[in-house]
PDB file of C-alpha atoms in Angstrom:
ATOM      1  CA  MET Z   1     -82.059  91.441  90.575  1.00  0.00           C
ATOM      2  CA  ILE Z   2     -79.642  89.634  88.250  1.00  0.00           C
ATOM      3  CA  ASP Z   3     -80.435  86.369  90.017  1.00  0.00           C
ATOM      4  CA  VAL Z   4     -84.170  86.831  89.442  1.00  0.00           C
ATOM      5  CA  ILE Z   5     -83.608  87.478  85.724  1.00  0.00           C
ATOM      6  CA  PHE Z   6     -81.312  84.454  85.586  1.00  0.00           C
ATOM      7  CA  VAL Z   7     -83.936  82.170  87.138  1.00  0.00           C
ATOM      8  CA  ILE Z   8     -86.686  83.444  84.822  1.00  0.00           C
ATOM      9  CA  LEU Z   9     -84.553  83.050  81.689  1.00  0.00           C
ATOM     10  CA  SER Z  10     -83.350  79.583  82.718  1.00  0.00           C
ATOM     11  CA  LEU Z  11     -86.857  78.372  83.482  1.00  0.00           C
ATOM     12  CA  SER Z  12     -88.224  79.633  80.182  1.00  0.00           C
ATOM     13  CA  ALA Z  13     -85.294  78.070  78.303  1.00  0.00           C
ATOM     14  CA  ILE Z  14     -85.693  74.670  79.963  1.00  0.00           C
ATOM     15  CA  LEU Z  15     -89.498  74.546  79.769  1.00  0.00           C
ATOM     16  CA  SER Z  16     -89.637  75.573  76.132  1.00  0.00           C
ATOM     17  CA  ALA Z  17     -86.829  73.137  75.300  1.00  0.00           C
ATOM     18  CA  PHE Z  18     -88.852  70.350  76.889  1.00  0.00           C
ATOM     19  CA  PHE Z  19     -91.943  71.401  74.956  1.00  0.00           C
ATOM     20  CA  MET Z  20     -89.810  71.423  71.806  1.00  0.00           C
ATOM     21  CA  ILE Z  21     -88.949  67.739  72.105  1.00  0.00           C
ATOM     22  CA  TYR Z  22     -92.488  66.888  73.190  1.00  0.00           C
ATOM     23  CA  ALA Z  23     -94.622  68.674  70.587  1.00  0.00           C
ATOM     24  CA  LYS Z  24     -96.116  66.643  67.772  1.00  0.00           C
ATOM     25  CA  GLU Z  25     -96.171  69.204  64.996  1.00  0.00           C
ATOM     26  CA  PRO Z  26     -92.761  70.440  63.823  1.00  0.00           C
ATOM     27  CA  MET Z  27     -94.119  73.999  63.592  1.00  0.00           C
ATOM     28  CA  ASN Z  28     -94.868  74.074  67.345  1.00  0.00           C
ATOM     29  CA  SER Z  29     -91.398  72.713  68.023  1.00  0.00           C
ATOM     30  CA  ALA Z  30     -89.839  75.442  65.907  1.00  0.00           C
ATOM     31  CA  PHE Z  31     -91.770  78.208  67.661  1.00  0.00           C
ATOM     32  CA  SER Z  32     -90.891  76.966  71.134  1.00  0.00           C
ATOM     33  CA  PHE Z  33     -87.276  76.594  69.986  1.00  0.00           C
ATOM     34  CA  ILE Z  34     -87.316  80.327  69.220  1.00  0.00           C
ATOM     35  CA  VAL Z  35     -88.228  80.965  72.880  1.00  0.00           C
ATOM     36  CA  THR Z  36     -85.302  78.780  73.992  1.00  0.00           C
ATOM     37  CA  LEU Z  37     -82.874  80.616  71.725  1.00  0.00           C
ATOM     38  CA  LEU Z  38     -84.015  84.052  72.870  1.00  0.00           C
ATOM     39  CA  SER Z  39     -83.742  83.015  76.530  1.00  0.00           C
ATOM     40  CA  LEU Z  40     -80.226  81.764  75.860  1.00  0.00           C
ATOM     41  CA  ALA Z  41     -79.436  85.097  74.200  1.00  0.00           C
ATOM     42  CA  GLY Z  42     -80.599  86.784  77.406  1.00  0.00           C
ATOM     43  CA  LEU Z  43     -78.299  84.517  79.412  1.00  0.00           C
ATOM     44  CA  PHE Z  44     -75.403  85.500  77.166  1.00  0.00           C
ATOM     45  CA  ALA Z  45     -76.239  89.140  77.801  1.00  0.00           C
ATOM     46  CA  LEU Z  46     -76.241  88.472  81.563  1.00  0.00           C
ATOM     47  CA  LEU Z  47     -72.772  86.976  81.201  1.00  0.00           C
ATOM     48  CA  SER Z  48     -71.698  90.249  79.518  1.00  0.00           C
ATOM     49  CA  ALA Z  49     -71.009  88.609  76.160  1.00  0.00           C
ATOM     50  CA  SER Z  50     -72.673  91.348  74.150  1.00  0.00           C
ATOM     51  CA  PHE Z  51     -71.337  90.289  70.765  1.00  0.00           C
ATOM     52  CA  ILE Z  52     -72.395  86.662  71.246  1.00  0.00           C
ATOM     53  CA  PHE Z  53     -75.819  87.989  72.290  1.00  0.00           C
ATOM     54  CA  LEU Z  54     -76.131  89.873  68.989  1.00  0.00           C
ATOM     55  CA  VAL Z  55     -74.859  86.949  66.925  1.00  0.00           C
ATOM     56  CA  GLN Z  56     -77.227  84.562  68.700  1.00  0.00           C
ATOM     57  CA  ILE Z  57     -80.250  86.717  67.880  1.00  0.00           C
ATOM     58  CA  ILE Z  58     -79.214  87.486  64.300  1.00  0.00           C
ATOM     59  CA  VAL Z  59     -77.874  84.095  63.212  1.00  0.00           C
ATOM     60  CA  TYR Z  60     -80.030  81.683  65.221  1.00  0.00           C
ATOM     61  CA  ALA Z  61     -83.363  83.396  65.708  1.00  0.00           C
ATOM     62  CA  GLY Z  62     -82.992  85.334  62.472  1.00  0.00           C
ATOM     63  CA  ALA Z  63     -81.451  82.949  59.984  1.00  0.00           C
ATOM     64  CA  ILE Z  64     -81.561  79.328  61.123  1.00  0.00           C
ATOM     65  CA  ILE Z  65     -85.082  79.338  62.563  1.00  0.00           C
ATOM     66  CA  THR Z  66     -86.322  81.229  59.512  1.00  0.00           C
ATOM     67  CA  LEU Z  67     -84.709  78.560  57.330  1.00  0.00           C
ATOM     68  CA  ILE Z  68     -86.393  75.797  59.354  1.00  0.00           C
ATOM     69  CA  LEU Z  69     -89.814  77.493  59.158  1.00  0.00           C
ATOM     70  CA  LEU Z  70     -89.363  78.086  55.419  1.00  0.00           C
ATOM     71  CA  ILE Z  71     -88.491  74.425  54.834  1.00  0.00           C
ATOM     72  CA  ILE Z  72     -91.465  73.260  56.937  1.00  0.00           C
ATOM     73  CA  MET Z  73     -93.810  75.450  54.900  1.00  0.00           C
ATOM     74  CA  PHE Z  74     -92.107  74.469  51.633  1.00  0.00           C
ATOM     75  CA  LEU Z  75     -92.509  70.745  52.265  1.00  0.00           C
ATOM     76  CA  ASN Z  76     -96.278  71.114  52.768  1.00  0.00           C
ATOM     77  CA  ILE Z  77     -96.386  68.397  55.419  1.00  0.00           C
ATOM     78  CA  LYS Z  78     -99.565  66.359  55.641  1.00  0.00           C
ATOM     79  CA  GLU Z  79    -100.850  64.643  58.718  1.00  0.00           C
ATOM     80  CA  GLU Z  80    -100.020  61.161  57.431  1.00  0.00           C
ATOM     81  CA  SER Z  81     -96.409  62.004  56.640  1.00  0.00           C
ATOM     82  CA  LEU Z  82     -95.650  62.706  60.291  1.00  0.00           C
ATOM     83  CA  PRO Z  83     -94.277  59.629  62.081  1.00  0.00           C
ATOM     84  CA  LYS Z  84     -96.529  57.907  64.584  1.00  0.00           C
ATOM     85  CA  GLU Z  85     -95.070  58.041  68.059  1.00  0.00           C
ATOM     86  CA  PRO Z  86     -97.559  56.757  70.629  1.00  0.00           C
ATOM     87  CA  HIS Z  87     -94.989  56.054  73.386  1.00  0.00           C
ATOM     88  CA  LYS Z  88     -93.136  59.343  72.979  1.00  0.00           C
ATOM     89  CA  LEU Z  89     -93.317  60.533  76.593  1.00  0.00           C
ATOM     90  CA  LYS Z  90     -92.262  57.117  77.920  1.00  0.00           C
ATOM     91  CA  TYR Z  91     -89.134  57.087  75.751  1.00  0.00           C
ATOM     92  CA  ILE Z  92     -88.286  60.659  76.744  1.00  0.00           C
ATOM     93  CA  LEU Z  93     -88.607  59.866  80.457  1.00  0.00           C
ATOM     94  CA  ILE Z  94     -86.542  56.663  80.145  1.00  0.00           C
ATOM     95  CA  SER Z  95     -83.724  58.464  78.345  1.00  0.00           C
ATOM     96  CA  ILE Z  96     -83.788  61.259  80.947  1.00  0.00           C
ATOM     97  CA  VAL Z  97     -83.488  58.656  83.725  1.00  0.00           C
ATOM     98  CA  PHE Z  98     -80.380  57.287  82.035  1.00  0.00           C
ATOM     99  CA  ILE Z  99     -78.826  60.728  81.523  1.00  0.00           C
ATOM    100  CA  ILE Z 100     -79.380  62.175  85.028  1.00  0.00           C
ATOM    101  CA  PRO Z 101     -76.494  60.252  86.778  1.00  0.00           C
ATOM    102  CA  ILE Z 102     -73.984  61.581  84.226  1.00  0.00           C
ATOM    103  CA  ASP Z 103     -75.253  65.098  84.877  1.00  0.00           C
ATOM    104  CA  ILE Z 104     -74.917  64.667  88.642  1.00  0.00           C
ATOM    105  CA  ALA Z 105     -71.336  63.427  88.265  1.00  0.00           C
ATOM    106  CA  LEU Z 106     -70.423  66.364  86.009  1.00  0.00           C
ATOM    107  CA  LEU Z 107     -72.072  68.860  88.382  1.00  0.00           C
ATOM    108  CA  LYS Z 108     -70.101  67.430  91.308  1.00  0.00           C
ATOM    109  CA  ALA Z 109     -66.931  67.906  89.268  1.00  0.00           C
ATOM    110  CA  ILE Z 110     -67.915  71.496  88.503  1.00  0.00           C
ATOM    111  CA  ALA Z 111     -68.732  72.212  92.155  1.00  0.00           C
ATOM    112  CA  THR Z 112     -65.174  71.365  93.212  1.00  0.00           C
ATOM    113  CA  LEU Z 113     -63.836  74.314  91.217  1.00  0.00           C
ATOM    114  CA  PRO Z 114     -62.704  77.173  93.458  1.00  0.00           C
ATOM    115  CA  LYS Z 115     -65.198  79.966  93.963  1.00  0.00           C
ATOM    116  CA  ALA Z 116     -63.856  82.720  91.785  1.00  0.00           C
ATOM    117  CA  ASN Z 117     -65.184  86.225  91.633  1.00  0.00           C
ATOM    118  CA  MET Z 118     -67.571  86.354  88.673  1.00  0.00           C
ATOM    119  CA  ALA Z 119     -67.454  90.150  88.694  1.00  0.00           C
ATOM    120  CA  LEU Z 120     -65.805  91.943  85.837  1.00  0.00           C
ATOM    121  CA  LEU Z 121     -62.200  93.065  85.828  1.00  0.00           C
ATOM    122  CA  ASN Z 122     -62.291  95.610  83.026  1.00  0.00           C
ATOM    123  CA  ASN Z 123     -65.051  97.405  81.193  1.00  0.00           C
ATOM    124  CA  ASN Z 124     -64.514  96.158  77.639  1.00  0.00           C
ATOM    125  CA  PHE Z 125     -65.033  92.473  78.394  1.00  0.00           C
ATOM    126  CA  GLY Z 126     -67.048  90.910  75.578  1.00  0.00           C
ATOM    127  CA  THR Z 127     -67.423  94.013  73.459  1.00  0.00           C
ATOM    128  CA  VAL Z 128     -67.136  93.855  69.693  1.00  0.00           C
ATOM    129  CA  LYS Z 129     -63.778  95.602  69.613  1.00  0.00           C
ATOM    130  CA  ALA Z 130     -62.089  93.413  72.210  1.00  0.00           C
ATOM    131  CA  LEU Z 131     -63.489  90.222  70.665  1.00  0.00           C
ATOM    132  CA  GLY Z 132     -62.402  91.291  67.180  1.00  0.00           C
ATOM    133  CA  MET Z 133     -58.890  92.080  68.351  1.00  0.00           C
ATOM    134  CA  LEU Z 134     -58.638  88.652  69.966  1.00  0.00           C
ATOM    135  CA  LEU Z 135     -60.137  86.964  66.897  1.00  0.00           C
ATOM    136  CA  TYR Z 136     -57.711  88.512  64.436  1.00  0.00           C
ATOM    137  CA  LYS Z 137     -54.653  88.194  66.681  1.00  0.00           C
ATOM    138  CA  ASN Z 138     -54.836  84.722  68.197  1.00  0.00           C
ATOM    139  CA  TRP Z 139     -57.577  82.914  66.269  1.00  0.00           C
ATOM    140  CA  LEU Z 140     -56.861  83.932  62.684  1.00  0.00           C
ATOM    141  CA  PHE Z 141     -56.250  80.461  61.268  1.00  0.00           C
ATOM    142  CA  PRO Z 142     -59.417  78.843  62.761  1.00  0.00           C
ATOM    143  CA  PHE Z 143     -61.370  81.848  61.512  1.00  0.00           C
ATOM    144  CA  GLU Z 144     -60.156  81.238  57.940  1.00  0.00           C
ATOM    145  CA  LEU Z 145     -60.940  77.529  58.323  1.00  0.00           C
ATOM    146  CA  VAL Z 146     -64.509  78.436  59.279  1.00  0.00           C
ATOM    147  CA  SER Z 147     -64.832  80.517  56.110  1.00  0.00           C
ATOM    148  CA  VAL Z 148     -63.614  77.542  54.029  1.00  0.00           C
ATOM    149  CA  LEU Z 149     -66.188  75.355  55.811  1.00  0.00           C
ATOM    150  CA  LEU Z 150     -68.981  77.809  54.966  1.00  0.00           C
ATOM    151  CA  ILE Z 151     -67.991  77.812  51.274  1.00  0.00           C
ATOM    152  CA  ILE Z 152     -67.912  73.994  51.224  1.00  0.00           C
ATOM    153  CA  SER Z 153     -71.374  73.804  52.782  1.00  0.00           C
ATOM    154  CA  LEU Z 154     -72.647  76.347  50.223  1.00  0.00           C
ATOM    155  CA  ILE Z 155     -71.356  74.176  47.373  1.00  0.00           C
ATOM    156  CA  GLY Z 156     -72.817  71.090  49.032  1.00  0.00           C
ATOM    157  CA  ALA Z 157     -76.259  72.661  49.374  1.00  0.00           C
ATOM    158  CA  ILE Z 158     -76.215  73.673  45.683  1.00  0.00           C
ATOM    159  CA  VAL Z 159     -75.225  70.136  44.660  1.00  0.00           C
ATOM    160  CA  PHE Z 160     -78.055  68.653  46.746  1.00  0.00           C
ATOM    161  CA  ALA Z 161     -80.555  71.082  45.289  1.00  0.00           C
ATOM    162  CA  LYS Z 162     -79.774  70.108  41.707  1.00  0.00           C
ATOM    163  CA  ARG Z 163     -82.326  67.872  40.057  1.00  0.00           C
ATOM    164  CA  LYS Z 164     -79.981  65.081  39.063  1.00  0.00           C
ATOM    165  CA  ILE Z 165     -76.927  64.358  41.148  1.00  0.00           C
TER     166      ILE Z 165
ATOM    167  CA  MET T   1     -74.420  87.305  90.899  1.00  0.00           C
ATOM    168  CA  PHE T   2     -75.302  83.701  90.254  1.00  0.00           C
ATOM    169  CA  SER T   3     -72.644  81.040  90.717  1.00  0.00           C
ATOM    170  CA  LEU T   4     -70.923  78.962  88.069  1.00  0.00           C
ATOM    171  CA  THR T   5     -72.592  75.787  89.318  1.00  0.00           C
ATOM    172  CA  SER T   6     -76.114  77.052  88.720  1.00  0.00           C
ATOM    173  CA  LEU T   7     -75.127  78.175  85.225  1.00  0.00           C
ATOM    174  CA  MET T   8     -73.622  74.768  84.501  1.00  0.00           C
ATOM    175  CA  PHE T   9     -76.798  73.152  85.845  1.00  0.00           C
ATOM    176  CA  VAL T  10     -78.846  75.019  83.245  1.00  0.00           C
ATOM    177  CA  ALA T  11     -76.378  74.101  80.485  1.00  0.00           C
ATOM    178  CA  PHE T  12     -76.311  70.415  81.447  1.00  0.00           C
ATOM    179  CA  THR T  13     -80.103  70.321  81.650  1.00  0.00           C
ATOM    180  CA  LEU T  14     -80.439  71.778  78.164  1.00  0.00           C
ATOM    181  CA  PHE T  15     -77.839  69.335  76.813  1.00  0.00           C
ATOM    182  CA  SER T  16     -79.672  66.401  78.422  1.00  0.00           C
ATOM    183  CA  ILE T  17     -82.961  67.529  76.917  1.00  0.00           C
ATOM    184  CA  GLY T  18     -81.212  67.622  73.543  1.00  0.00           C
ATOM    185  CA  ILE T  19     -79.862  64.088  73.986  1.00  0.00           C
ATOM    186  CA  ALA T  20     -83.320  62.877  75.047  1.00  0.00           C
ATOM    187  CA  GLY T  21     -84.831  64.449  71.936  1.00  0.00           C
ATOM    188  CA  VAL T  22     -82.302  62.798  69.643  1.00  0.00           C
ATOM    189  CA  ILE T  23     -82.784  59.401  71.277  1.00  0.00           C
ATOM    190  CA  SER T  24     -86.527  59.273  71.695  1.00  0.00           C
ATOM    191  CA  ARG T  25     -88.116  61.154  68.794  1.00  0.00           C
ATOM    192  CA  LYS T  26     -88.636  60.038  65.223  1.00  0.00           C
ATOM    193  CA  ASN T  27     -89.580  63.302  63.553  1.00  0.00           C
ATOM    194  CA  ILE T  28     -86.464  64.443  61.717  1.00  0.00           C
ATOM    195  CA  PHE T  29     -87.115  68.136  62.301  1.00  0.00           C
ATOM    196  CA  VAL T  30     -87.279  67.593  66.050  1.00  0.00           C
ATOM    197  CA  ILE T  31     -84.030  65.595  65.882  1.00  0.00           C
ATOM    198  CA  TYR T  32     -82.377  68.459  64.025  1.00  0.00           C
ATOM    199  CA  MET T  33     -83.602  71.058  66.508  1.00  0.00           C
ATOM    200  CA  SER T  34     -82.364  68.890  69.391  1.00  0.00           C
ATOM    201  CA  LEU T  35     -78.918  68.871  67.775  1.00  0.00           C
ATOM    202  CA  GLU T  36     -79.037  72.659  67.607  1.00  0.00           C
ATOM    203  CA  LEU T  37     -80.121  72.762  71.250  1.00  0.00           C
ATOM    204  CA  MET T  38     -77.075  70.699  72.246  1.00  0.00           C
ATOM    205  CA  LEU T  39     -74.798  73.099  70.353  1.00  0.00           C
ATOM    206  CA  ASN T  40     -76.441  75.997  72.179  1.00  0.00           C
ATOM    207  CA  ALA T  41     -75.933  74.355  75.562  1.00  0.00           C
ATOM    208  CA  VAL T  42     -72.238  73.915  74.766  1.00  0.00           C
ATOM    209  CA  ASN T  43     -72.117  77.587  73.782  1.00  0.00           C
ATOM    210  CA  LEU T  44     -73.589  78.509  77.157  1.00  0.00           C
ATOM    211  CA  MET T  45     -70.881  76.459  78.885  1.00  0.00           C
ATOM    212  CA  PHE T  46     -68.157  78.165  76.837  1.00  0.00           C
ATOM    213  CA  VAL T  47     -69.445  81.662  77.556  1.00  0.00           C
ATOM    214  CA  GLY T  48     -69.935  80.956  81.269  1.00  0.00           C
ATOM    215  CA  LEU T  49     -66.453  79.504  81.628  1.00  0.00           C
ATOM    216  CA  SER T  50     -64.951  82.441  79.768  1.00  0.00           C
ATOM    217  CA  ARG T  51     -66.629  84.723  82.320  1.00  0.00           C
ATOM    218  CA  TYR T  52     -65.311  82.509  85.115  1.00  0.00           C
ATOM    219  CA  PHE T  53     -61.701  82.490  83.918  1.00  0.00           C
ATOM    220  CA  HIS T  54     -61.769  86.166  82.839  1.00  0.00           C
ATOM    221  CA  THR T  55     -60.585  85.366  79.337  1.00  0.00           C
ATOM    222  CA  MET T  56     -62.480  85.868  76.108  1.00  0.00           C
ATOM    223  CA  ASP T  57     -61.252  82.817  74.198  1.00  0.00           C
ATOM    224  CA  GLY T  58     -64.432  80.959  75.125  1.00  0.00           C
ATOM    225  CA  GLN T  59     -66.532  83.596  73.402  1.00  0.00           C
ATOM    226  CA  VAL T  60     -64.448  83.234  70.222  1.00  0.00           C
ATOM    227  CA  ILE T  61     -65.022  79.474  70.276  1.00  0.00           C
ATOM    228  CA  ALA T  62     -68.754  80.062  70.842  1.00  0.00           C
ATOM    229  CA  MET T  63     -68.828  82.277  67.757  1.00  0.00           C
ATOM    230  CA  MET T  64     -67.159  79.545  65.706  1.00  0.00           C
ATOM    231  CA  VAL T  65     -69.654  76.988  66.985  1.00  0.00           C
ATOM    232  CA  ILE T  66     -72.442  79.290  65.776  1.00  0.00           C
ATOM    233  CA  ALA T  67     -70.795  79.480  62.325  1.00  0.00           C
ATOM    234  CA  VAL T  68     -70.457  75.683  62.152  1.00  0.00           C
ATOM    235  CA  SER T  69     -74.106  75.243  63.125  1.00  0.00           C
ATOM    236  CA  ALA T  70     -75.145  77.685  60.390  1.00  0.00           C
ATOM    237  CA  ALA T  71     -73.225  75.595  57.847  1.00  0.00           C
ATOM    238  CA  GLU T  72     -74.839  72.476  59.280  1.00  0.00           C
ATOM    239  CA  ALA T  73     -78.306  74.007  58.952  1.00  0.00           C
ATOM    240  CA  ALA T  74     -77.922  74.600  55.215  1.00  0.00           C
ATOM    241  CA  LEU T  75     -76.685  71.087  54.488  1.00  0.00           C
ATOM    242  CA  PHE T  76     -79.067  69.271  56.817  1.00  0.00           C
ATOM    243  CA  LEU T  77     -82.184  71.055  55.597  1.00  0.00           C
ATOM    244  CA  SER T  78     -81.300  70.533  51.922  1.00  0.00           C
ATOM    245  CA  LEU T  79     -80.806  66.834  52.702  1.00  0.00           C
ATOM    246  CA  VAL T  80     -84.199  66.738  54.422  1.00  0.00           C
ATOM    247  CA  VAL T  81     -85.860  68.323  51.384  1.00  0.00           C
ATOM    248  CA  LEU T  82     -84.207  65.769  49.094  1.00  0.00           C
ATOM    249  CA  LEU T  83     -85.201  62.806  51.271  1.00  0.00           C
ATOM    250  CA  TYR T  84     -88.759  64.071  51.725  1.00  0.00           C
ATOM    251  CA  LYS T  85     -89.129  64.314  47.960  1.00  0.00           C
ATOM    252  CA  ARG T  86     -87.929  60.735  47.561  1.00  0.00           C
ATOM    253  CA  LYS T  87     -89.751  59.120  50.466  1.00  0.00           C
ATOM    254  CA  GLY T  88     -92.670  61.381  51.291  1.00  0.00           C
ATOM    255  CA  THR T  89     -92.361  61.053  55.054  1.00  0.00           C
ATOM    256  CA  LEU T  90     -90.537  62.703  57.930  1.00  0.00           C
ATOM    257  CA  ASP T  91     -89.942  59.468  59.855  1.00  0.00           C
ATOM    258  CA  ALA T  92     -86.230  59.109  60.577  1.00  0.00           C
ATOM    259  CA  ASP T  93     -86.487  55.296  60.582  1.00  0.00           C
ATOM    260  CA  ILE T  94     -87.416  55.247  56.901  1.00  0.00           C
ATOM    261  CA  PHE T  95     -84.118  56.838  55.963  1.00  0.00           C
ATOM    262  CA  VAL T  96     -82.121  53.716  56.787  1.00  0.00           C
ATOM    263  CA  LYS T  97     -83.056  52.545  53.293  1.00  0.00           C
ATOM    264  CA  LEU T  98     -81.419  54.989  50.930  1.00  0.00           C
ATOM    265  CA  SER T  99     -82.803  53.487  47.735  1.00  0.00           C
ATOM    266  CA  GLN T 100     -83.838  55.584  44.776  1.00  0.00           C
ATOM    267  CA  LYS T 101     -87.259  54.076  44.344  1.00  0.00           C
ATOM    268  CA  ARG T 102     -90.279  55.754  45.841  1.00  0.00           C
ATOM    269  CA  GLU T 103     -91.557  52.992  48.064  1.00  0.00           C
ATOM    270  CA  HIS T 104     -93.266  54.776  50.938  1.00  0.00           C
ATOM    271  CA  LYS T 105     -95.963  57.070  49.739  1.00  0.00           C
TER     272      LYS T 105
END
């Protein structure tokens, strides 16, 4: 049963990701990117990362995609301001042909890892409490650095939005 | 339960699609969403490997990657708004000229 859900979620993620880089209008790309993000959230839930699942839905599908859609509507994009890309599919296929050997090499490296039991050891793996304890015990300094980064990006966005820089 | 190799196959495929989008498209929104897709594929690798090694450090790193991509979204989209006001197009090739005059209408 888990395998069937895994295959369905993976297929929907990959197909909608391909449609995202293929679509002409940025609005269609954004909507199919939502499908990719929600499928990835489902994959996180299958891997029993419940807090990452929540953060993925709230931050990505809730905040970032909403920001992208808002900017697309705010810019009021006309047909002539979209770039002309007549050989789009050809370029995509050529770049995929160049990337596939690297993927095969990496997958061979992954396949040599020993087959470990993917089953869970304890019940609170990936819960909010366990993740928070780990975050504030071992990862406190990177966590504070991330907050500094968010403040810097806030200031940067305000500076960009001013009329005269 | 699915194996680690199949999970990594999905993650590598998504990452490759992201690279292909960055290389082959010109629309700057699609380039940005391909960058986000690559970050998501790396998140999937981190979460899968944290399940494989039975440690939750990978999930903490995935959460920090999400925070960094949120910061990136704010900056990148405000830059896109600024450049679209100056240039009036979404073509990424036009942005190699960062002049202040409004040349391409």
